[in-house]
């Protein structure tokens, strides 16, 4: 019994904080939805696809992709980390079960994005909350930069029809 307590305690120390975050996300995600996300510092999308190509007052943007060809066509050639994430995605239109969502935010350089929660909002619709990390309180900057969160969704009910991404109170909707 003592040995088990020591092992559990050692694992808790070794994973310091990681376990809590996994439990938080798991508790806030429908069980029939598999999710993987990756934060990318910068803009992996080509001109015409990113938040930079929206009107100045729009600071949150979302895009969706159902095929590898469409996703790769929207990526900059030098976006190696994003391309690797896309390569690992089994897209719906390519015979797989996943769709890719790209959530972007214009914000201060020290901000990072993290997947917060996912919930169903109706038939075939999802709401994804993205958290800002790295800073506390309101963040304003005269020279905002692009922050990107890649989200791979596999839904046992089939791909969602519509997704609303919420980052710091701003929302962006996308039809999948």
Short mmCIF file of N, CA, C and O in Angstrom, two decimals, residues 8-119:
data_model
loop_
_atom_site.label_atom_id
_atom_site.label_comp_id
_atom_site.label_asym_id
_atom_site.label_seq_id
_atom_site.Cartn_x
_atom_site.Cartn_y
_atom_site.Cartn_z
N UNK A 8 2.17 6.95 -6.92
CA UNK A 8 1.17 7.95 -7.27
C UNK A 8 1.69 9.35 -6.98
O UNK A 8 1.55 10.27 -7.77
N UNK A 9 2.32 9.52 -5.83
CA UNK A 9 2.88 10.82 -5.47
C UNK A 9 3.98 11.24 -6.43
O UNK A 9 4.05 12.40 -6.84
N UNK A 10 4.85 10.32 -6.81
CA UNK A 10 5.93 10.63 -7.75
C UNK A 10 5.37 11.01 -9.12
O UNK A 10 5.86 11.94 -9.76
N UNK A 11 4.33 10.32 -9.56
CA UNK A 11 3.71 10.67 -10.85
C UNK A 11 3.06 12.04 -10.79
O UNK A 11 3.13 12.80 -11.75
N UNK A 12 2.43 12.36 -9.67
CA UNK A 12 1.79 13.67 -9.53
C UNK A 12 2.83 14.78 -9.60
O UNK A 12 2.61 15.81 -10.23
N UNK A 13 3.97 14.58 -8.96
CA UNK A 13 5.03 15.59 -8.99
C UNK A 13 5.64 15.68 -10.39
O UNK A 13 5.88 16.77 -10.92
N UNK A 14 5.86 14.54 -11.03
CA UNK A 14 6.48 14.53 -12.36
C UNK A 14 5.62 15.19 -13.41
O UNK A 14 6.13 15.77 -14.37
N UNK A 15 4.32 15.11 -13.26
CA UNK A 15 3.42 15.67 -14.27
C UNK A 15 2.88 17.03 -13.87
O UNK A 15 2.03 17.58 -14.57
N UNK A 16 3.33 17.59 -12.81
CA UNK A 16 2.96 18.88 -12.22
C UNK A 16 2.09 19.77 -13.10
O UNK A 16 2.57 20.51 -13.93
N UNK A 17 0.80 19.69 -12.90
CA UNK A 17 -0.11 20.57 -13.61
C UNK A 17 -0.65 19.99 -14.90
O UNK A 17 -1.72 20.34 -15.33
N UNK A 18 0.08 19.08 -15.52
CA UNK A 18 -0.36 18.51 -16.80
C UNK A 18 -1.64 17.71 -16.64
O UNK A 18 -2.53 17.80 -17.46
N UNK A 19 -1.71 16.92 -15.58
CA UNK A 19 -2.87 16.07 -15.37
C UNK A 19 -4.13 16.92 -15.19
O UNK A 19 -5.16 16.63 -15.79
N UNK A 20 -4.04 17.98 -14.41
CA UNK A 20 -5.21 18.84 -14.20
C UNK A 20 -5.73 19.40 -15.51
O UNK A 20 -6.92 19.43 -15.76
N UNK A 21 -4.85 19.87 -16.37
CA UNK A 21 -5.26 20.44 -17.65
C UNK A 21 -5.95 19.39 -18.51
O UNK A 21 -6.96 19.67 -19.14
N UNK A 22 -5.43 18.18 -18.54
CA UNK A 22 -6.05 17.11 -19.32
C UNK A 22 -7.44 16.80 -18.79
O UNK A 22 -8.38 16.63 -19.56
N UNK A 23 -7.60 16.77 -17.47
CA UNK A 23 -8.91 16.49 -16.89
C UNK A 23 -9.88 17.62 -17.18
O UNK A 23 -11.04 17.38 -17.47
N UNK A 24 -9.42 18.88 -17.12
CA UNK A 24 -10.30 20.01 -17.41
C UNK A 24 -10.85 19.93 -18.82
O UNK A 24 -12.03 20.10 -19.05
N UNK A 25 -9.98 19.66 -19.79
CA UNK A 25 -10.42 19.59 -21.18
C UNK A 25 -11.32 18.38 -21.39
O UNK A 25 -12.34 18.48 -22.04
N UNK A 26 -10.95 17.24 -20.84
CA UNK A 26 -11.76 16.04 -21.01
C UNK A 26 -13.16 16.23 -20.43
O UNK A 26 -14.14 15.80 -21.01
N UNK A 27 -13.26 16.92 -19.30
CA UNK A 27 -14.55 17.13 -18.67
C UNK A 27 -15.41 18.09 -19.47
O UNK A 27 -16.63 18.05 -19.40
N UNK A 28 -14.80 18.96 -20.26
CA UNK A 28 -15.56 19.97 -20.97
C UNK A 28 -15.75 19.63 -22.45
O UNK A 28 -16.21 20.45 -23.21
N UNK A 29 -15.40 18.42 -22.85
CA UNK A 29 -15.52 18.00 -24.24
C UNK A 29 -16.50 16.83 -24.34
O UNK A 29 -16.39 15.89 -23.54
N UNK A 30 -17.44 16.85 -25.27
CA UNK A 30 -18.33 15.70 -25.44
C UNK A 30 -17.51 14.42 -25.66
O UNK A 30 -16.50 14.42 -26.36
N UNK A 31 -17.96 13.34 -25.05
CA UNK A 31 -17.21 12.08 -25.09
C UNK A 31 -17.07 11.50 -26.50
O UNK A 31 -16.15 10.74 -26.76
N UNK A 32 -17.98 11.82 -27.39
CA UNK A 32 -17.92 11.26 -28.75
C UNK A 32 -17.12 12.15 -29.70
O UNK A 32 -17.19 12.00 -30.92
N UNK A 33 -16.32 13.04 -29.15
CA UNK A 33 -15.53 13.97 -29.94
C UNK A 33 -14.05 13.81 -29.57
O UNK A 33 -13.69 13.97 -28.40
N UNK A 34 -13.22 13.48 -30.55
CA UNK A 34 -11.77 13.38 -30.33
C UNK A 34 -11.14 14.68 -30.82
O UNK A 34 -11.45 15.15 -31.91
N UNK A 35 -10.25 15.25 -30.00
CA UNK A 35 -9.68 16.56 -30.30
C UNK A 35 -8.18 16.53 -30.08
O UNK A 35 -7.69 15.98 -29.09
N UNK A 36 -7.46 17.15 -31.01
CA UNK A 36 -6.04 17.43 -30.85
C UNK A 36 -5.84 18.87 -31.25
O UNK A 36 -6.45 19.36 -32.20
N UNK A 37 -4.97 19.58 -30.52
CA UNK A 37 -4.71 20.97 -30.89
C UNK A 37 -3.21 21.24 -30.81
O UNK A 37 -2.48 20.54 -30.12
N UNK A 38 -2.81 22.27 -31.53
CA UNK A 38 -1.42 22.71 -31.50
C UNK A 38 -1.37 24.22 -31.66
O UNK A 38 -1.97 24.78 -32.57
N UNK A 39 -0.66 24.87 -30.76
CA UNK A 39 -0.46 26.31 -30.81
C UNK A 39 0.68 26.61 -31.78
O UNK A 39 1.72 25.95 -31.77
N UNK A 40 0.47 27.61 -32.63
CA UNK A 40 1.50 28.07 -33.57
C UNK A 40 1.69 29.57 -33.36
O UNK A 40 0.73 30.33 -33.44
N UNK A 41 2.90 29.96 -33.08
CA UNK A 41 3.21 31.37 -32.89
C UNK A 41 3.45 31.99 -34.26
O UNK A 41 4.47 31.74 -34.88
N UNK A 42 2.49 32.74 -34.75
CA UNK A 42 2.62 33.36 -36.06
C UNK A 42 1.47 32.99 -36.97
O UNK A 42 0.45 32.46 -36.55
N UNK A 43 1.64 33.28 -38.24
CA UNK A 43 0.61 33.09 -39.25
C UNK A 43 1.04 32.05 -40.28
O UNK A 43 1.81 32.36 -41.18
N UNK A 44 0.52 30.83 -40.20
CA UNK A 44 0.89 29.81 -41.18
C UNK A 44 0.06 29.87 -42.47
O UNK A 44 0.34 29.15 -43.42
N UNK A 45 -0.95 30.75 -42.52
CA UNK A 45 -1.86 30.80 -43.67
C UNK A 45 -1.39 31.79 -44.73
O UNK A 45 -0.80 32.82 -44.43
N UNK A 46 -1.67 31.45 -45.98
CA UNK A 46 -1.30 32.30 -47.11
C UNK A 46 -2.17 33.56 -47.14
O UNK A 46 -3.22 33.62 -46.49
N UNK A 47 -1.71 34.54 -47.90
CA UNK A 47 -2.48 35.77 -48.08
C UNK A 47 -3.88 35.43 -48.59
O UNK A 47 -4.04 34.56 -49.44
N UNK A 48 -4.86 36.10 -48.06
CA UNK A 48 -6.25 35.87 -48.45
C UNK A 48 -6.98 34.90 -47.53
O UNK A 48 -8.20 34.81 -47.58
N UNK A 49 -6.25 34.16 -46.70
CA UNK A 49 -6.86 33.15 -45.83
C UNK A 49 -6.83 33.52 -44.35
O UNK A 49 -7.54 32.93 -43.56
N UNK A 50 -5.98 34.46 -43.96
CA UNK A 50 -5.73 34.69 -42.53
C UNK A 50 -6.49 35.88 -41.97
O UNK A 50 -7.16 36.62 -42.68
N UNK A 51 -6.34 36.07 -40.67
CA UNK A 51 -6.95 37.19 -39.96
C UNK A 51 -6.41 38.52 -40.48
O UNK A 51 -7.09 39.54 -40.40
N UNK A 52 -5.22 38.53 -41.03
CA UNK A 52 -4.63 39.75 -41.57
C UNK A 52 -5.39 40.29 -42.78
O UNK A 52 -5.27 41.45 -43.14
N UNK A 53 -6.17 39.43 -43.42
CA UNK A 53 -6.91 39.81 -44.62
C UNK A 53 -8.36 40.21 -44.31
O UNK A 53 -9.16 40.37 -45.23
N UNK A 54 -8.69 40.37 -43.05
CA UNK A 54 -10.02 40.79 -42.63
C UNK A 54 -10.00 42.29 -42.35
O UNK A 54 -8.94 42.88 -42.17
N UNK A 55 -11.15 42.91 -42.25
CA UNK A 55 -11.19 44.33 -41.87
C UNK A 55 -10.47 44.56 -40.53
O UNK A 55 -10.41 43.66 -39.69
N UNK A 56 -9.95 45.75 -40.34
CA UNK A 56 -9.12 46.08 -39.17
C UNK A 56 -9.82 45.81 -37.83
O UNK A 56 -9.16 45.45 -36.86
N UNK A 57 -11.13 45.96 -37.78
CA UNK A 57 -11.83 45.77 -36.51
C UNK A 57 -12.03 44.29 -36.16
O UNK A 57 -12.44 43.96 -35.05
N UNK A 58 -11.76 43.39 -37.07
CA UNK A 58 -11.89 41.95 -36.82
C UNK A 58 -10.54 41.41 -36.36
O UNK A 58 -9.58 41.39 -37.12
N UNK A 59 -10.50 40.96 -35.09
CA UNK A 59 -9.25 40.47 -34.53
C UNK A 59 -9.26 38.96 -34.30
O UNK A 59 -8.24 38.37 -33.93
N UNK A 60 -10.41 38.32 -34.51
CA UNK A 60 -10.54 36.87 -34.36
C UNK A 60 -11.06 36.30 -35.67
O UNK A 60 -12.00 36.82 -36.25
N UNK A 61 -10.44 35.20 -36.10
CA UNK A 61 -10.80 34.59 -37.38
C UNK A 61 -10.76 33.07 -37.24
O UNK A 61 -9.97 32.53 -36.48
N UNK A 62 -11.62 32.38 -37.98
CA UNK A 62 -11.61 30.92 -38.01
C UNK A 62 -11.75 30.44 -39.44
O UNK A 62 -12.45 31.06 -40.24
N UNK A 63 -11.07 29.36 -39.75
CA UNK A 63 -11.15 28.73 -41.07
C UNK A 63 -11.28 27.23 -40.84
O UNK A 63 -10.82 26.70 -39.82
N UNK A 64 -11.90 26.53 -41.79
CA UNK A 64 -12.05 25.08 -41.67
C UNK A 64 -11.63 24.41 -42.97
O UNK A 64 -11.74 24.99 -44.06
N UNK A 65 -11.17 23.16 -42.82
CA UNK A 65 -10.71 22.38 -43.97
C UNK A 65 -11.16 20.95 -43.82
O UNK A 65 -11.05 20.36 -42.74
N UNK A 66 -11.69 20.39 -44.92
CA UNK A 66 -12.17 19.02 -44.94
C UNK A 66 -11.27 18.09 -45.73
O UNK A 66 -11.49 16.89 -45.74
N UNK A 67 -10.26 18.63 -46.42
CA UNK A 67 -9.37 17.79 -47.22
C UNK A 67 -7.92 18.25 -47.06
O UNK A 67 -7.66 19.42 -46.78
N UNK A 68 -7.02 17.33 -47.27
CA UNK A 68 -5.60 17.65 -47.17
C UNK A 68 -5.19 18.66 -48.23
O UNK A 68 -4.43 19.58 -47.95
N UNK A 69 -5.71 18.50 -49.44
CA UNK A 69 -5.35 19.42 -50.53
C UNK A 69 -5.78 20.85 -50.21
O UNK A 69 -5.01 21.79 -50.43
N UNK A 70 -6.99 21.01 -49.69
CA UNK A 70 -7.47 22.36 -49.34
C UNK A 70 -6.63 22.96 -48.21
O UNK A 70 -6.25 24.13 -48.26
N UNK A 71 -6.32 22.16 -47.20
CA UNK A 71 -5.52 22.66 -46.07
C UNK A 71 -4.11 23.00 -46.53
O UNK A 71 -3.60 24.08 -46.20
N UNK A 72 -3.47 22.13 -47.27
CA UNK A 72 -2.10 22.40 -47.74
C UNK A 72 -2.06 23.61 -48.67
O UNK A 72 -1.12 24.39 -48.64
N UNK A 73 -3.11 23.79 -49.47
CA UNK A 73 -3.18 24.94 -50.37
C UNK A 73 -3.31 26.26 -49.64
O UNK A 73 -2.99 27.31 -50.20
N UNK A 74 -3.78 26.21 -48.40
CA UNK A 74 -3.96 27.44 -47.61
C UNK A 74 -2.75 27.75 -46.73
O UNK A 74 -2.74 28.77 -46.04
N UNK A 75 -1.73 26.89 -46.77
CA UNK A 75 -0.57 27.07 -45.89
C UNK A 75 0.62 27.66 -46.63
O UNK A 75 0.88 27.35 -47.79
N UNK A 76 1.36 28.48 -45.90
CA UNK A 76 2.62 29.02 -46.43
C UNK A 76 3.62 27.87 -46.58
O UNK A 76 3.61 26.94 -45.78
N UNK A 77 4.49 27.96 -47.58
CA UNK A 77 5.48 26.89 -47.77
C UNK A 77 6.43 26.72 -46.57
O UNK A 77 6.90 25.61 -46.32
N UNK A 78 6.68 27.78 -45.81
CA UNK A 78 7.61 27.71 -44.69
C UNK A 78 6.95 27.36 -43.36
O UNK A 78 7.59 27.38 -42.31
N UNK A 79 5.69 26.96 -43.37
CA UNK A 79 4.95 26.62 -42.15
C UNK A 79 5.12 25.13 -41.83
O UNK A 79 4.16 24.37 -41.84
N UNK A 80 6.33 24.73 -41.51
CA UNK A 80 6.67 23.31 -41.32
C UNK A 80 5.87 22.66 -40.19
O UNK A 80 5.36 21.54 -40.35
N UNK A 81 5.75 23.33 -39.06
CA UNK A 81 5.04 22.76 -37.92
C UNK A 81 3.56 22.53 -38.25
O UNK A 81 2.99 21.49 -37.94
N UNK A 82 2.96 23.49 -38.94
CA UNK A 82 1.56 23.36 -39.33
C UNK A 82 1.39 22.28 -40.39
O UNK A 82 0.44 21.49 -40.34
N UNK A 83 2.29 22.22 -41.33
CA UNK A 83 2.23 21.18 -42.37
C UNK A 83 2.33 19.78 -41.76
O UNK A 83 1.65 18.86 -42.20
N UNK A 84 3.17 19.61 -40.74
CA UNK A 84 3.28 18.32 -40.06
C UNK A 84 1.97 17.95 -39.38
O UNK A 84 1.54 16.79 -39.42
N UNK A 85 1.31 18.92 -38.76
CA UNK A 85 0.02 18.68 -38.11
C UNK A 85 -1.03 18.29 -39.16
O UNK A 85 -1.82 17.36 -38.94
N UNK A 86 -1.03 18.96 -40.29
CA UNK A 86 -1.97 18.65 -41.37
C UNK A 86 -1.68 17.26 -41.94
O UNK A 86 -2.60 16.48 -42.20
N UNK A 87 -0.41 16.91 -42.13
CA UNK A 87 -0.05 15.59 -42.63
C UNK A 87 -0.56 14.47 -41.74
O UNK A 87 -0.88 13.38 -42.22
N UNK A 88 -0.65 14.72 -40.45
CA UNK A 88 -1.10 13.72 -39.49
C UNK A 88 -2.63 13.66 -39.37
O UNK A 88 -3.15 12.90 -38.56
N UNK A 89 -3.34 14.43 -40.17
CA UNK A 89 -4.80 14.50 -40.10
C UNK A 89 -5.42 13.63 -41.18
O UNK A 89 -5.08 13.75 -42.36
N UNK A 90 -6.34 12.76 -40.79
CA UNK A 90 -7.09 11.91 -41.73
C UNK A 90 -8.39 12.64 -42.06
O UNK A 90 -9.41 12.48 -41.39
N UNK A 91 -8.36 13.46 -43.11
CA UNK A 91 -9.48 14.33 -43.46
C UNK A 91 -10.70 13.57 -43.96
O UNK A 91 -10.58 12.54 -44.64
N UNK A 92 -11.87 14.12 -43.67
CA UNK A 92 -13.16 13.55 -44.06
C UNK A 92 -13.24 13.35 -45.57
O UNK A 92 -13.62 12.27 -46.04
N UNK A 93 -12.90 14.36 -46.35
CA UNK A 93 -13.02 14.27 -47.81
C UNK A 93 -11.98 13.35 -48.43
O UNK A 93 -12.08 13.02 -49.62
N UNK A 94 -10.99 12.92 -47.64
CA UNK A 94 -9.95 12.02 -48.14
C UNK A 94 -10.16 10.60 -47.62
O UNK A 94 -9.27 9.76 -47.69
N UNK A 95 -11.35 10.31 -47.06
CA UNK A 95 -11.66 8.98 -46.56
C UNK A 95 -11.46 8.81 -45.06
O UNK A 95 -11.70 7.73 -44.52
N UNK A 96 -11.03 9.84 -44.38
CA UNK A 96 -10.84 9.78 -42.92
C UNK A 96 -12.07 10.28 -42.20
O UNK A 96 -13.18 10.29 -42.74
N UNK A 97 -11.88 10.73 -40.97
CA UNK A 97 -13.00 11.18 -40.15
C UNK A 97 -12.81 12.57 -39.55
O UNK A 97 -13.67 13.04 -38.81
N UNK A 98 -11.70 13.25 -39.85
CA UNK A 98 -11.37 14.50 -39.17
C UNK A 98 -11.55 15.73 -40.05
O UNK A 98 -11.48 15.65 -41.28
N UNK A 99 -11.77 16.85 -39.39
CA UNK A 99 -11.74 18.17 -40.03
C UNK A 99 -10.71 19.00 -39.26
O UNK A 99 -10.42 18.73 -38.09
N UNK A 100 -10.18 20.01 -39.93
CA UNK A 100 -9.20 20.89 -39.31
C UNK A 100 -9.79 22.28 -39.19
O UNK A 100 -10.33 22.82 -40.15
N UNK A 101 -9.69 22.85 -37.99
CA UNK A 101 -10.09 24.23 -37.75
C UNK A 101 -8.84 25.02 -37.42
O UNK A 101 -7.97 24.53 -36.71
N UNK A 102 -8.78 26.23 -37.95
CA UNK A 102 -7.68 27.13 -37.66
C UNK A 102 -8.29 28.36 -37.01
O UNK A 102 -9.09 29.06 -37.62
N UNK A 103 -7.93 28.60 -35.74
CA UNK A 103 -8.40 29.77 -35.01
C UNK A 103 -7.25 30.75 -34.90
O UNK A 103 -6.14 30.37 -34.51
N UNK A 104 -7.50 32.02 -35.27
CA UNK A 104 -6.45 33.03 -35.22
C UNK A 104 -6.91 34.25 -34.45
O UNK A 104 -8.10 34.60 -34.44
N UNK A 105 -5.92 34.92 -33.84
CA UNK A 105 -6.20 36.12 -33.07
C UNK A 105 -5.07 37.12 -33.26
O UNK A 105 -3.90 36.77 -33.23
N UNK A 106 -5.43 38.37 -33.51
CA UNK A 106 -4.45 39.46 -33.51
C UNK A 106 -4.33 39.94 -32.06
O UNK A 106 -5.33 40.34 -31.46
N UNK A 107 -3.12 39.90 -31.53
CA UNK A 107 -2.93 40.24 -30.13
C UNK A 107 -1.48 40.60 -29.84
O UNK A 107 -0.67 40.69 -30.76
N UNK A 108 -1.16 40.76 -28.57
CA UNK A 108 0.20 41.11 -28.15
C UNK A 108 1.16 39.93 -28.34
O UNK A 108 0.74 38.77 -28.26
N UNK A 109 2.43 40.20 -28.56
CA UNK A 109 3.41 39.13 -28.80
C UNK A 109 3.53 38.11 -27.67
O UNK A 109 3.81 36.94 -27.93
N UNK A 110 3.29 38.50 -26.42
CA UNK A 110 3.46 37.56 -25.31
C UNK A 110 2.28 36.62 -25.09
O UNK A 110 2.34 35.69 -24.30
N UNK A 111 1.19 36.80 -25.82
CA UNK A 111 -0.01 35.97 -25.68
C UNK A 111 0.18 34.64 -26.42
O UNK A 111 0.77 34.58 -27.50
N UNK A 112 -0.33 33.56 -25.82
CA UNK A 112 -0.41 32.26 -26.47
C UNK A 112 -1.86 31.81 -26.42
O UNK A 112 -2.63 32.26 -25.56
N UNK A 113 -2.24 30.92 -27.33
CA UNK A 113 -3.60 30.40 -27.37
C UNK A 113 -3.62 28.94 -26.94
O UNK A 113 -2.71 28.18 -27.27
N UNK A 114 -4.68 28.57 -26.20
CA UNK A 114 -4.82 27.20 -25.72
C UNK A 114 -6.29 26.80 -25.81
O UNK A 114 -7.18 27.61 -25.52
N UNK A 115 -6.53 25.58 -26.19
CA UNK A 115 -7.89 25.07 -26.27
C UNK A 115 -8.50 25.04 -24.88
O UNK A 115 -7.90 24.50 -23.94
N UNK A 116 -9.66 25.68 -24.73
CA UNK A 116 -10.30 25.75 -23.43
C UNK A 116 -11.40 24.73 -23.25
O UNK A 116 -11.33 23.87 -22.38
N UNK A 117 -12.43 24.79 -24.08
CA UNK A 117 -13.58 23.90 -23.94
C UNK A 117 -14.29 23.76 -25.27
O UNK A 117 -14.20 24.64 -26.13
N UNK A 118 -15.01 22.67 -25.41
CA UNK A 118 -15.82 22.43 -26.60
C UNK A 118 -17.19 21.97 -26.13
O UNK A 118 -17.30 21.13 -25.24
N UNK A 119 -18.24 22.52 -26.74
CA UNK A 119 -19.59 22.10 -26.39
C UNK A 119 -20.45 22.06 -27.64
O UNK A 119 -20.18 22.74 -28.63
#
